[in-house]
Amino acid sequence: STERPVSTSVSSTTNKTKASTHKPKKKTESNTGRLRLLPPLNPATEILSRAQRLTAIEVKDDTKITNVRRRTQKRGAQTIDLLSQKLCAPLKTTVQTYQRELRTMHPFEKVVMELTIQARQKRDGLTLANLLEEVHEGRKELLQLS
């Protein structure tokens, strides 16, 4: 009976060493499901109203400036600058997200996306690449004007 506990302890240590030499297999993460992760495109009216609302909240009068005319000029300049930034931010993230996701998409989803794009191109005459480029160029022009 004294040998039995000894043999169990020896076998348990050998099992531990065997388990420690084998590395567990890593789960390979699937690259599918990227189409569902694409952000929804907001309508222009929603982007504009949100930018106007956030700009109105954030821009305040500078009470240190006693001259009313200069205070109003500063507020107007800040409003224009902040509004253009608030308009451009969602456009920039949308363009970057779509470009990044299209590059790293699973091959099957890429084929589905290309077929969808080709069908839209036949119907509307616009490609996704052209559309993303136009949005990007419009965003850059808006930033230059402000």
Coordinates of N, CA, C and O in Angstrom, one line a residue:
S1 N 0.8 -1.2 0.0 CA 0.0 0.0 0.0 C 0.8 1.3 0.0 O 0.4 2.3 -0.4
T2 N 2.1 1.2 0.5 CA 3.0 2.3 0.5 C 3.5 2.6 -0.9 O 3.8 3.7 -1.3
E3 N 3.6 1.6 -1.7 CA 4.1 1.8 -3.1 C 3.1 2.4 -4.0 O 3.4 3.1 -4.9
R4 N 1.9 2.2 -3.7 CA 0.8 2.7 -4.6 C 0.8 4.3 -4.6 O 0.8 4.8 -5.7
P5 N 0.9 4.9 -3.5 CA 0.9 6.4 -3.5 C 2.1 6.9 -4.2 O 2.1 7.9 -4.9
V6 N 3.3 6.2 -4.1 CA 4.5 6.6 -4.7 C 4.3 6.5 -6.2 O 4.7 7.4 -7.0
S7 N 3.8 5.4 -6.7 CA 3.6 5.2 -8.2 C 2.6 6.3 -8.7 O 2.8 6.7 -9.9
T8 N 1.6 6.6 -8.0 CA 0.7 7.6 -8.5 C 1.4 9.0 -8.6 O 1.1 9.7 -9.5
S9 N 2.2 9.3 -7.6 CA 2.8 10.6 -7.7 C 3.8 10.7 -8.8 O 4.0 11.7 -9.4
V10 N 4.5 9.6 -9.1 CA 5.5 9.5 -10.2 C 4.7 9.7 -11.5 O 5.1 10.4 -12.4
S11 N 3.6 8.9 -11.7 CA 2.9 9.0 -12.9 C 2.3 10.4 -13.1 O 2.1 10.9 -14.2
S12 N 1.9 11.0 -12.0 CA 1.3 12.4 -12.1 C 2.3 13.4 -12.5 O 2.1 14.3 -13.3
T13 N 3.6 13.2 -12.1 CA 4.6 14.1 -12.5 C 5.0 13.9 -13.9 O 5.3 14.8 -14.7
T14 N 5.0 12.7 -14.4 CA 5.3 12.4 -15.8 C 4.2 13.0 -16.7 O 4.5 13.4 -17.8
N15 N 3.0 12.9 -16.3 CA 1.9 13.5 -17.1 C 2.0 15.0 -17.1 O 1.7 15.6 -18.2
K16 N 2.5 15.6 -16.1 CA 2.7 17.1 -16.1 C 3.8 17.5 -17.1 O 3.7 18.4 -17.8
T17 N 4.8 16.7 -17.1 CA 5.9 17.0 -18.0 C 5.5 16.8 -19.4 O 5.9 17.6 -20.3
K18 N 4.8 15.8 -19.7 CA 4.3 15.6 -21.1 C 3.3 16.7 -21.5 O 3.4 17.2 -22.6
A19 N 2.5 17.1 -20.6 CA 1.6 18.2 -20.9 C 2.3 19.5 -21.1 O 1.9 20.3 -22.0
S20 N 3.4 19.8 -20.4 CA 4.0 21.0 -20.5 C 4.9 21.1 -21.8 O 5.2 22.2 -22.3
T21 N 5.3 19.9 -22.4 CA 6.1 20.0 -23.6 C 5.3 20.2 -24.8 O 5.7 20.7 -25.8
H22 N 4.0 19.8 -24.8 CA 3.1 20.0 -25.9 C 2.5 21.4 -25.8 O 1.9 21.8 -24.8
K23 N 2.6 22.2 -26.8 CA 2.0 23.5 -26.9 C 0.5 23.4 -27.3 O 0.3 22.6 -28.3
P24 N -0.4 24.1 -26.7 CA -1.8 24.0 -27.2 C -1.9 24.7 -28.5 O -1.2 25.7 -28.8
K25 N -2.7 24.2 -29.4 CA -2.9 24.8 -30.7 C -3.6 26.1 -30.6 O -4.6 26.3 -29.8
K26 N -3.1 27.1 -31.3 CA -3.7 28.4 -31.3 C -4.9 28.4 -32.2 O -4.9 27.8 -33.3
K27 N -6.0 29.1 -31.8 CA -7.1 29.2 -32.7 C -6.8 30.3 -33.7 O -6.4 31.4 -33.4
T28 N -7.0 29.9 -35.0 CA -6.8 30.9 -36.0 C -8.1 31.7 -36.2 O -9.1 31.1 -36.3
E29 N -8.0 33.0 -36.1 CA -9.1 33.8 -36.1 C -9.6 33.9 -37.6 O -8.8 34.2 -38.5
S30 N -10.8 33.7 -37.8 CA -11.4 33.8 -39.1 C -11.5 35.3 -39.5 O -11.7 36.1 -38.7
N31 N -11.3 35.5 -40.8 CA -11.4 36.8 -41.3 C -12.7 37.1 -42.0 O -12.9 38.1 -42.7
T32 N -13.7 36.3 -41.7 CA -15.0 36.4 -42.3 C -15.9 37.3 -41.4 O -15.5 37.6 -40.3
G33 N -17.0 37.8 -41.9 CA -17.9 38.7 -41.2 C -17.5 40.1 -41.3 O -18.0 41.0 -40.5
R34 N -16.6 40.5 -42.2 CA -16.2 41.9 -42.3 C -17.2 42.8 -42.9 O -17.3 44.0 -42.7
L35 N -18.1 42.2 -43.8 CA -19.1 43.0 -44.4 C -20.1 43.5 -43.4 O -20.6 44.7 -43.5
R36 N -20.3 42.7 -42.3 CA -21.2 43.2 -41.3 C -20.6 44.3 -40.4 O -21.3 45.1 -39.8
L37 N -19.3 44.3 -40.4 CA -18.6 45.3 -39.5 C -18.4 46.7 -40.2 O -18.0 47.6 -39.5
L38 N -18.7 46.7 -41.5 CA -18.6 48.0 -42.2 C -19.6 49.0 -41.5 O -20.8 48.7 -41.3
P39 N -19.2 50.2 -41.3 CA -20.1 51.2 -40.7 C -21.2 51.6 -41.6 O -21.0 51.7 -42.9
P40 N -22.4 51.8 -41.1 CA -23.5 52.3 -42.0 C -23.2 53.7 -42.4 O -22.6 54.5 -41.7
L41 N -23.6 54.0 -43.6 CA -23.4 55.3 -44.2 C -24.6 56.2 -43.7 O -25.8 55.9 -44.0
N42 N -24.2 57.3 -43.1 CA -25.3 58.2 -42.6 C -25.6 59.2 -43.8 O -24.8 59.6 -44.6
P43 N -26.9 59.6 -43.9 CA -27.3 60.5 -44.9 C -26.7 61.9 -44.6 O -26.3 62.2 -43.5
A44 N -26.5 62.6 -45.7 CA -25.9 64.0 -45.6 C -26.6 64.9 -44.6 O -26.0 65.7 -43.9
T45 N -27.9 64.8 -44.6 CA -28.7 65.7 -43.7 C -28.4 65.3 -42.2 O -28.3 66.2 -41.4
E46 N -28.2 64.1 -41.9 CA -27.9 63.7 -40.6 C -26.5 64.1 -40.2 O -26.2 64.6 -39.1
I47 N -25.5 64.0 -41.1 CA -24.1 64.5 -40.8 C -24.1 66.0 -40.6 O -23.5 66.5 -39.7
L48 N -24.9 66.7 -41.4 CA -24.9 68.2 -41.3 C -25.6 68.6 -40.0 O -25.1 69.5 -39.3
S49 N -26.7 68.0 -39.7 CA -27.4 68.4 -38.5 C -26.6 68.1 -37.2 O -26.6 68.9 -36.3
R50 N -25.9 67.0 -37.2 CA -25.1 66.6 -36.1 C -23.9 67.6 -36.0 O -23.6 68.0 -34.9
A51 N -23.3 67.9 -37.1 CA -22.2 68.9 -37.1 C -22.6 70.3 -36.6 O -21.9 70.9 -35.8
Q52 N -23.8 70.7 -37.0 CA -24.3 72.0 -36.6 C -24.6 72.0 -35.1 O -24.3 72.9 -34.4
R53 N -25.2 70.9 -34.6 CA -25.6 70.8 -33.2 C -24.3 70.8 -32.3 O -24.2 71.5 -31.3
L54 N -23.3 70.0 -32.7 CA -22.1 69.9 -31.9 C -21.3 71.3 -32.0 O -20.7 71.7 -31.0
T55 N -21.3 71.9 -33.1 CA -20.7 73.2 -33.2 C -21.3 74.2 -32.3 O -20.7 75.0 -31.7
A56 N -22.6 74.3 -32.3 CA -23.4 75.2 -31.5 C -23.1 75.0 -30.0 O -23.0 76.0 -29.2
I57 N -22.9 73.8 -29.6 CA -22.6 73.5 -28.2 C -21.2 73.9 -27.8 O -21.0 74.4 -26.8
E58 N -20.3 73.6 -28.7 CA -18.8 73.8 -28.4 C -18.3 75.2 -28.5 O -17.4 75.6 -27.8
V59 N -18.9 76.0 -29.4 CA -18.4 77.4 -29.7 C -19.1 78.3 -28.7 O -20.3 78.4 -28.6
K60 N -18.3 79.0 -27.9 CA -18.7 80.0 -26.9 C -18.1 81.3 -27.2 O -17.0 81.4 -27.8
D61 N -18.7 82.4 -26.7 CA -18.2 83.7 -26.8 C -16.9 83.8 -25.9 O -16.9 83.3 -24.8
D62 N -15.9 84.5 -26.4 CA -14.7 84.8 -25.5 C -15.0 86.1 -24.7 O -15.0 87.2 -25.3
T63 N -15.2 85.9 -23.5 CA -15.6 87.0 -22.6 C -14.4 87.9 -22.3 O -14.5 89.0 -21.8
K64 N -13.2 87.5 -22.6 CA -12.0 88.3 -22.4 C -11.9 89.5 -23.4 O -11.3 90.5 -23.2
I65 N -12.5 89.3 -24.6 CA -12.5 90.3 -25.6 C -13.7 91.3 -25.3 O -14.9 90.9 -25.4
T66 N -13.3 92.5 -25.0 CA -14.4 93.5 -24.7 C -15.1 94.1 -25.9 O -16.2 94.5 -25.8
N67 N -14.4 94.2 -27.0 CA -14.9 94.7 -28.2 C -15.9 93.7 -28.8 O -15.6 92.6 -29.2
V68 N -17.2 94.1 -29.0 CA -18.2 93.2 -29.4 C -18.0 92.8 -30.9 O -18.2 91.6 -31.2
R69 N -17.5 93.7 -31.7 CA -17.2 93.3 -33.1 C -16.2 92.2 -33.2 O -16.3 91.3 -33.9
R70 N -15.1 92.4 -32.5 CA -14.0 91.4 -32.5 C -14.4 90.1 -31.9 O -14.1 89.0 -32.4
R71 N -15.2 90.1 -30.9 CA -15.7 88.9 -30.2 C -16.6 88.2 -31.2 O -16.5 86.9 -31.3
T72 N -17.5 88.9 -31.9 CA -18.3 88.2 -32.9 C -17.5 87.7 -34.1 O -17.8 86.6 -34.6
Q73 N -16.5 88.4 -34.5 CA -15.6 87.9 -35.6 C -14.9 86.6 -35.2 O -14.8 85.6 -35.9
K74 N -14.4 86.6 -33.9 CA -13.8 85.4 -33.4 C -14.7 84.2 -33.4 O -14.4 83.1 -33.7
R75 N -15.9 84.5 -32.9 CA -16.9 83.4 -32.8 C -17.3 82.9 -34.2 O -17.4 81.7 -34.3
G76 N -17.4 83.8 -35.1 CA -17.8 83.3 -36.5 C -16.6 82.5 -37.1 O -16.9 81.5 -37.7
A77 N -15.4 82.9 -36.9 CA -14.3 82.1 -37.4 C -14.2 80.8 -36.8 O -13.9 79.8 -37.4
Q78 N -14.4 80.7 -35.4 CA -14.4 79.4 -34.7 C -15.5 78.5 -35.2 O -15.3 77.3 -35.3
T79 N -16.7 79.1 -35.4 CA -17.8 78.4 -35.9 C -17.6 77.7 -37.3 O -17.8 76.5 -37.5
I80 N -17.0 78.5 -38.2 CA -16.7 78.0 -39.5 C -15.7 76.9 -39.4 O -15.8 75.8 -40.1
D81 N -14.6 77.1 -38.7 CA -13.6 76.1 -38.5 C -14.1 74.8 -37.9 O -13.8 73.7 -38.4
L82 N -14.8 74.9 -36.8 CA -15.3 73.8 -36.1 C -16.4 73.0 -36.9 O -16.4 71.8 -37.0
L83 N -17.2 73.8 -37.6 CA -18.2 73.1 -38.5 C -17.6 72.3 -39.6 O -18.0 71.2 -39.9
S84 N -16.6 72.9 -40.2 CA -15.9 72.1 -41.3 C -15.2 70.9 -40.7 O -15.2 69.8 -41.4
Q85 N -14.6 71.0 -39.6 CA -14.0 69.8 -38.9 C -15.0 68.7 -38.6 O -14.8 67.5 -38.8
K86 N -16.1 69.2 -38.1 CA -17.2 68.2 -37.7 C -17.8 67.6 -38.9 O -18.3 66.4 -38.9
L87 N -17.8 68.3 -40.1 CA -18.4 67.7 -41.3 C -17.4 66.7 -41.9 O -17.8 65.7 -42.5
C88 N -16.1 67.0 -41.8 CA -15.1 66.2 -42.4 C -14.7 64.9 -41.6 O -14.3 63.9 -42.2
A89 N -14.9 64.9 -40.3 CA -14.5 63.8 -39.5 C -15.2 62.5 -39.9 O -14.5 61.5 -40.1
P90 N -16.5 62.5 -40.0 CA -17.2 61.2 -40.3 C -16.9 60.8 -41.7 O -16.8 59.6 -42.0
L91 N -16.7 61.7 -42.6 CA -16.3 61.3 -44.0 C -15.0 60.7 -44.1 O -14.8 59.7 -44.8
K92 N -14.0 61.2 -43.3 CA -12.7 60.7 -43.3 C -12.7 59.2 -42.7 O -12.1 58.3 -43.3
T93 N -13.4 59.0 -41.6 CA -13.4 57.7 -41.0 C -14.1 56.7 -41.9 O -13.7 55.6 -42.0
T94 N -15.2 57.1 -42.6 CA -15.9 56.2 -43.5 C -15.0 55.8 -44.7 O -14.9 54.6 -45.0
V95 N -14.3 56.8 -45.3 CA -13.4 56.4 -46.4 C -12.3 55.5 -46.0 O -12.0 54.5 -46.6
Q96 N -11.7 55.9 -44.9 CA -10.6 55.0 -44.4 C -11.0 53.6 -44.0 O -10.3 52.6 -44.3
T97 N -12.1 53.5 -43.4 CA -12.6 52.2 -43.0 C -13.0 51.3 -44.2 O -12.6 50.2 -44.2
Y98 N -13.6 51.9 -45.1 CA -14.0 51.1 -46.3 C -12.7 50.7 -47.1 O -12.6 49.5 -47.5
Q99 N -11.7 51.6 -47.2 CA -10.5 51.2 -47.9 C -9.8 50.1 -47.2 O -9.3 49.2 -47.8
R100 N -9.7 50.2 -45.9 CA -8.9 49.3 -45.1 C -9.7 47.9 -45.1 O -9.0 46.9 -45.3
E101 N -11.0 47.9 -45.0 CA -11.7 46.6 -44.9 C -11.7 46.0 -46.3 O -11.7 44.7 -46.4
L102 N -11.7 46.7 -47.4 CA -11.7 46.1 -48.7 C -10.3 45.4 -48.9 O -10.3 44.4 -49.6
R103 N -9.2 46.0 -48.4 CA -7.9 45.3 -48.5 C -7.8 44.1 -47.7 O -7.1 43.1 -48.2
T104 N -8.4 44.0 -46.5 CA -8.2 42.9 -45.6 C -9.3 41.9 -45.6 O -9.4 41.1 -44.7
M105 N -10.2 42.0 -46.5 CA -11.4 41.2 -46.5 C -11.1 39.7 -46.9 O -10.2 39.5 -47.6
H106 N -11.9 38.8 -46.4 CA -11.8 37.4 -46.7 C -12.1 37.2 -48.2 O -12.9 37.9 -48.7
P107 N -11.4 36.3 -48.8 CA -11.6 36.1 -50.3 C -13.0 35.9 -50.7 O -13.4 36.5 -51.7
F108 N -13.8 35.1 -50.0 CA -15.2 34.9 -50.4 C -16.0 36.2 -50.3 O -16.7 36.5 -51.2
E109 N -15.8 36.9 -49.2 CA -16.5 38.2 -49.0 C -16.1 39.2 -50.0 O -16.8 40.1 -50.5
K110 N -14.8 39.2 -50.4 CA -14.3 40.1 -51.4 C -15.0 39.8 -52.8 O -15.4 40.8 -53.5
V111 N -15.2 38.6 -53.1 CA -15.9 38.2 -54.3 C -17.3 38.7 -54.3 O -17.9 39.3 -55.2
V112 N -18.0 38.5 -53.1 CA -19.4 39.0 -53.0 C -19.5 40.5 -53.1 O -20.3 41.0 -53.8
M113 N -18.5 41.2 -52.5 CA -18.5 42.6 -52.5 C -18.2 43.1 -54.0 O -18.9 44.0 -54.4
E114 N -17.3 42.5 -54.7 CA -17.0 42.9 -56.1 C -18.2 42.6 -57.0 O -18.5 43.5 -57.8
L115 N -18.9 41.5 -56.8 CA -20.2 41.3 -57.6 C -21.2 42.3 -57.3 O -21.9 42.8 -58.2
T116 N -21.4 42.7 -56.0 CA -22.3 43.7 -55.6 C -21.9 45.1 -56.2 O -22.8 45.8 -56.8
I117 N -20.6 45.4 -56.2 CA -20.2 46.6 -56.8 C -20.4 46.7 -58.3 O -20.8 47.7 -58.9
Q118 N -20.1 45.5 -59.0 CA -20.4 45.5 -60.4 C -21.8 45.6 -60.7 O -22.2 46.3 -61.7
A119 N -22.7 45.1 -60.0 CA -24.1 45.2 -60.2 C -24.6 46.7 -60.0 O -25.3 47.2 -60.8
R120 N -24.0 47.3 -59.0 CA -24.3 48.7 -58.7 C -23.8 49.6 -59.9 O -24.4 50.6 -60.2
Q121 N -22.6 49.2 -60.3 CA -21.9 50.0 -61.4 C -22.8 49.9 -62.7 O -22.9 50.9 -63.4
K122 N -23.3 48.8 -63.0 CA -24.2 48.6 -64.2 C -25.4 49.5 -64.0 O -25.9 50.0 -65.0
R123 N -26.0 49.5 -62.8 CA -27.2 50.2 -62.6 C -27.0 51.7 -62.5 O -27.7 52.5 -63.1
D124 N -26.0 52.2 -61.7 CA -25.8 53.6 -61.4 C -24.7 54.2 -62.2 O -24.6 55.4 -62.4
G125 N -23.7 53.4 -62.7 CA -22.6 53.9 -63.4 C -21.5 54.4 -62.5 O -20.5 55.0 -63.0
L126 N -21.6 54.2 -61.2 CA -20.5 54.6 -60.3 C -19.8 53.4 -59.7 O -20.5 52.4 -59.3
T127 N -18.5 53.4 -59.6 CA -17.8 52.4 -58.9 C -17.5 52.8 -57.5 O -17.5 54.0 -57.2
L128 N -17.3 51.9 -56.6 CA -17.0 52.2 -55.2 C -15.7 53.0 -55.1 O -15.7 53.9 -54.3
A129 N -14.7 52.6 -55.9 CA -13.4 53.3 -55.8 C -13.6 54.8 -56.2 O -13.1 55.7 -55.5
N130 N -14.4 55.0 -57.3 CA -14.6 56.4 -57.7 C -15.4 57.2 -56.7 O -15.2 58.4 -56.4
L131 N -16.4 56.5 -56.1 CA -17.2 57.2 -55.1 C -16.4 57.5 -53.8 O -16.5 58.7 -53.3
L132 N -15.6 56.6 -53.4 CA -14.7 56.9 -52.2 C -13.7 58.0 -52.5 O -13.5 58.9 -51.7
E133 N -13.2 58.0 -53.7 CA -12.3 59.1 -54.1 C -13.0 60.4 -54.2 O -12.4 61.5 -53.8
E134 N -14.2 60.5 -54.7 CA -15.0 61.7 -54.8 C -15.3 62.3 -53.4 O -15.2 63.5 -53.1
V135 N -15.6 61.4 -52.5 CA -15.9 61.8 -51.1 C -14.6 62.4 -50.5 O -14.6 63.4 -49.8
H136 N -13.5 61.7 -50.7 CA -12.2 62.1 -50.1 C -11.8 63.5 -50.7 O -11.4 64.4 -50.0
E137 N -12.0 63.7 -52.0 CA -11.6 64.9 -52.6 C -12.5 66.1 -52.1 O -12.1 67.2 -51.9
G138 N -13.8 65.8 -52.0 CA -14.8 66.8 -51.5 C -14.4 67.2 -50.0 O -14.5 68.4 -49.7
R139 N -14.0 66.2 -49.2 CA -13.6 66.5 -47.9 C -12.4 67.4 -47.8 O -12.3 68.3 -47.1
K140 N -11.4 67.1 -48.7 CA -10.2 67.9 -48.8 C -10.5 69.3 -49.2 O -9.9 70.3 -48.7
E141 N -11.4 69.5 -50.2 CA -11.8 70.8 -50.6 C -12.4 71.6 -49.5 O -12.2 72.8 -49.3
L142 N -13.3 70.9 -48.7 CA -14.0 71.6 -47.6 C -13.0 72.1 -46.6 O -13.1 73.2 -46.0
L143 N -12.0 71.2 -46.3 CA -10.9 71.7 -45.3 C -10.1 72.8 -45.8 O -9.7 73.7 -45.1
Q144 N -9.9 72.8 -47.1 CA -9.1 74.0 -47.7 C -9.9 75.3 -47.7 O -9.3 76.3 -47.5
L145 N -11.2 75.2 -47.8 CA -12.0 76.4 -47.8 C -12.1 77.0 -46.4 O -12.4 78.2 -46.3
S146 N -12.0 76.2 -45.4 CA -12.2 76.7 -44.1 C -11.0 77.3 -43.5 O -9.9 77.2 -44.0

